[in-house]
Amino acid sequence: MFTGLVEEVGRIQTISKSGEAMVLGIEGSVILDDLKIGDSVAVNGVCLTAIQIGVKDFKVDVMPETFRSSNLKELKSGSRVNLERAMAASGRFGGHIVQGHVDGTGTIRRVTSDQNAVVFEVAPSNQALFKYILLKGSITVDGISLTVAQRTGDTFAVSIIPHTLSETALQVKREGDTVNIECDILGKYVGLLLNYKSSVASEGQETTPLSLDYLAKHGFA
């Protein structure tokens, strides 16, 4: 589990591809302090496993499912990536619960200034994600824990403070670039439960989805 607080911006050194499988060699410094083989690292918000560790770099495997559902396939030698180690049990929970399981990608439609902030407007590639994108709710963009500042018909916007911009790879993102999106895990579970139908339907038992009416009927609301 991660919190969406980027520890450093790494740089892609090597990319080895075989079809939709990749091995990435990533230059870093801060996260190498106590990184061990087998540890989880969020790379642009994607949870990957360290398979080899050097003095100034480490390597991770990227499997086809991750290749297809994230922007890692667009990386090139020299690309900057956001890096975060898995949260330590003794650490501060400064962001929100981030799994590193990307829900999809989005395209940056517009980048504008709002006094001391920079606003990124993003169009998700899968519009179905909008049911989990709430105004003032949490969202992860390229591994960064952010707050949804605006929500329109087919885009959402996040407002970035100068510190976040300077300490993450968003500083090099431009209109037309893609970003990884992970919606708030709490919203996804609530959505699943509200639409859940019992697996015992074949036995003739009640299969009504959860709703306010259902909860009220059974004394829970």
mmCIF file with all atom_site columns, N, CA and C in Angstrom, residues 82 108 120 141-142 144 146 158 160 164-165 168-174 179:
data_model
loop_
_atom_site.group_PDB
_atom_site.id
_atom_site.type_symbol
_atom_site.label_atom_id
_atom_site.label_alt_id
_atom_site.label_comp_id
_atom_site.label_asym_id
_atom_site.label_entity_id
_atom_site.label_seq_id
_atom_site.pdbx_PDB_ins_code
_atom_site.Cartn_x
_atom_site.Cartn_y
_atom_site.Cartn_z
_atom_site.occupancy
_atom_site.B_iso_or_equiv
_atom_site.pdbx_formal_charge
_atom_site.auth_seq_id
_atom_site.auth_comp_id
_atom_site.auth_asym_id
_atom_site.auth_atom_id
_atom_site.pdbx_PDB_model_num
ATOM 1  N N  . ASN A 1 82  ? 7.595  9.181  -11.294 1.00 0.00 ? 82  ASN A N  1
ATOM 2  C CA . ASN A 1 82  ? 7.386  9.373  -9.867  1.00 0.00 ? 82  ASN A CA 1
ATOM 3  C C  . ASN A 1 82  ? 7.631  8.057  -9.132  1.00 0.00 ? 82  ASN A C  1
ATOM 4  N N  . ILE A 1 108 ? -4.145 14.567 -20.747 1.00 0.00 ? 108 ILE A N  1
ATOM 5  C CA . ILE A 1 108 ? -4.175 15.948 -20.265 1.00 0.00 ? 108 ILE A CA 1
ATOM 6  C C  . ILE A 1 108 ? -4.743 16.827 -21.378 1.00 0.00 ? 108 ILE A C  1
ATOM 7  N N  . PHE A 1 120 ? -4.485 21.037 -13.907 1.00 0.00 ? 120 PHE A N  1
ATOM 8  C CA . PHE A 1 120 ? -4.420 20.037 -14.965 1.00 0.00 ? 120 PHE A CA 1
ATOM 9  C C  . PHE A 1 120 ? -5.824 19.491 -15.199 1.00 0.00 ? 120 PHE A C  1
ATOM 10 N N  . VAL A 1 141 ? -3.031 10.546 -9.544  1.00 0.00 ? 141 VAL A N  1
ATOM 11 C CA . VAL A 1 141 ? -2.623 10.848 -10.915 1.00 0.00 ? 141 VAL A CA 1
ATOM 12 C C  . VAL A 1 141 ? -1.118 10.633 -11.022 1.00 0.00 ? 141 VAL A C  1
ATOM 13 N N  . ASP A 1 142 ? -0.720 9.644  -11.809 1.00 0.00 ? 142 ASP A N  1
ATOM 14 C CA . ASP A 1 142 ? 0.700  9.273  -11.927 1.00 0.00 ? 142 ASP A CA 1
ATOM 15 C C  . ASP A 1 142 ? 1.341  9.054  -10.556 1.00 0.00 ? 142 ASP A C  1
ATOM 16 N N  . ILE A 1 144 ? 0.436  10.388 -7.653  1.00 0.00 ? 144 ILE A N  1
ATOM 17 C CA . ILE A 1 144 ? 0.355  11.534 -6.753  1.00 0.00 ? 144 ILE A CA 1
ATOM 18 C C  . ILE A 1 144 ? -1.038 11.621 -6.150  1.00 0.00 ? 144 ILE A C  1
ATOM 19 N N  . LEU A 1 146 ? -4.017 13.439 -5.004  1.00 0.00 ? 146 LEU A N  1
ATOM 20 C CA . LEU A 1 146 ? -4.543 14.762 -5.303  1.00 0.00 ? 146 LEU A CA 1
ATOM 21 C C  . LEU A 1 146 ? -6.031 14.833 -4.981  1.00 0.00 ? 146 LEU A C  1
ATOM 22 N N  . VAL A 1 158 ? -7.414 18.773 -11.438 1.00 0.00 ? 158 VAL A N  1
ATOM 23 C CA . VAL A 1 158 ? -6.713 18.790 -10.153 1.00 0.00 ? 158 VAL A CA 1
ATOM 24 C C  . VAL A 1 158 ? -5.856 20.055 -10.108 1.00 0.00 ? 158 VAL A C  1
ATOM 25 N N  . ILE A 1 160 ? -2.598 21.937 -8.630  1.00 0.00 ? 160 ILE A N  1
ATOM 26 C CA . ILE A 1 160 ? -1.281 21.545 -8.127  1.00 0.00 ? 160 ILE A CA 1
ATOM 27 C C  . ILE A 1 160 ? -0.562 22.743 -7.513  1.00 0.00 ? 160 ILE A C  1
ATOM 28 N N  . THR A 1 164 ? 4.393  20.573 -5.074  1.00 0.00 ? 164 THR A N  1
ATOM 29 C CA . THR A 1 164 ? 4.082  19.295 -5.717  1.00 0.00 ? 164 THR A CA 1
ATOM 30 C C  . THR A 1 164 ? 4.566  19.276 -7.154  1.00 0.00 ? 164 THR A C  1
ATOM 31 N N  . LEU A 1 165 ? 4.399  20.384 -7.845  1.00 0.00 ? 165 LEU A N  1
ATOM 32 C CA . LEU A 1 165 ? 4.835  20.449 -9.243  1.00 0.00 ? 165 LEU A CA 1
ATOM 33 C C  . LEU A 1 165 ? 6.345  20.287 -9.352  1.00 0.00 ? 165 LEU A C  1
ATOM 34 N N  . THR A 1 168 ? 7.630  16.487 -8.474  1.00 0.00 ? 168 THR A N  1
ATOM 35 C CA . THR A 1 168 ? 7.085  15.333 -9.194  1.00 0.00 ? 168 THR A CA 1
ATOM 36 C C  . THR A 1 168 ? 7.321  15.485 -10.695 1.00 0.00 ? 168 THR A C  1
ATOM 37 N N  . ALA A 1 169 ? 7.052  14.407 -11.414 1.00 0.00 ? 169 ALA A N  1
ATOM 38 C CA . ALA A 1 169 ? 7.240  14.417 -12.864 1.00 0.00 ? 169 ALA A CA 1
ATOM 39 C C  . ALA A 1 169 ? 6.148  15.175 -13.600 1.00 0.00 ? 169 ALA A C  1
ATOM 40 N N  . LEU A 1 170 ? 5.149  15.686 -12.872 1.00 0.00 ? 170 LEU A N  1
ATOM 41 C CA . LEU A 1 170 ? 4.135  16.520 -13.526 1.00 0.00 ? 170 LEU A CA 1
ATOM 42 C C  . LEU A 1 170 ? 4.748  17.779 -14.127 1.00 0.00 ? 170 LEU A C  1
ATOM 43 N N  . GLN A 1 171 ? 5.910  18.168 -13.621 1.00 0.00 ? 171 GLN A N  1
ATOM 44 C CA . GLN A 1 171 ? 6.560  19.380 -14.123 1.00 0.00 ? 171 GLN A CA 1
ATOM 45 C C  . GLN A 1 171 ? 6.924  19.272 -15.598 1.00 0.00 ? 171 GLN A C  1
ATOM 46 N N  . VAL A 1 172 ? 7.020  18.044 -16.121 1.00 0.00 ? 172 VAL A N  1
ATOM 47 C CA . VAL A 1 172 ? 7.378  17.877 -17.534 1.00 0.00 ? 172 VAL A CA 1
ATOM 48 C C  . VAL A 1 172 ? 6.191  17.429 -18.378 1.00 0.00 ? 172 VAL A C  1
ATOM 49 N N  . LYS A 1 173 ? 5.016  17.304 -17.760 1.00 0.00 ? 173 LYS A N  1
ATOM 50 C CA . LYS A 1 173 ? 3.831  16.879 -18.500 1.00 0.00 ? 173 LYS A CA 1
ATOM 51 C C  . LYS A 1 173 ? 3.217  18.062 -19.249 1.00 0.00 ? 173 LYS A C  1
ATOM 52 N N  . ARG A 1 174 ? 2.746  17.778 -20.454 1.00 0.00 ? 174 ARG A N  1
ATOM 53 C CA . ARG A 1 174 ? 2.162  18.808 -21.294 1.00 0.00 ? 174 ARG A CA 1
ATOM 54 C C  . ARG A 1 174 ? 0.794  18.347 -21.820 1.00 0.00 ? 174 ARG A C  1
ATOM 55 N N  . VAL A 1 179 ? -1.582 10.225 -18.390 1.00 0.00 ? 179 VAL A N  1
ATOM 56 C CA . VAL A 1 179 ? -1.274 9.998  -16.978 1.00 0.00 ? 179 VAL A CA 1
ATOM 57 C C  . VAL A 1 179 ? -2.031 8.764  -16.509 1.00 0.00 ? 179 VAL A C  1
#
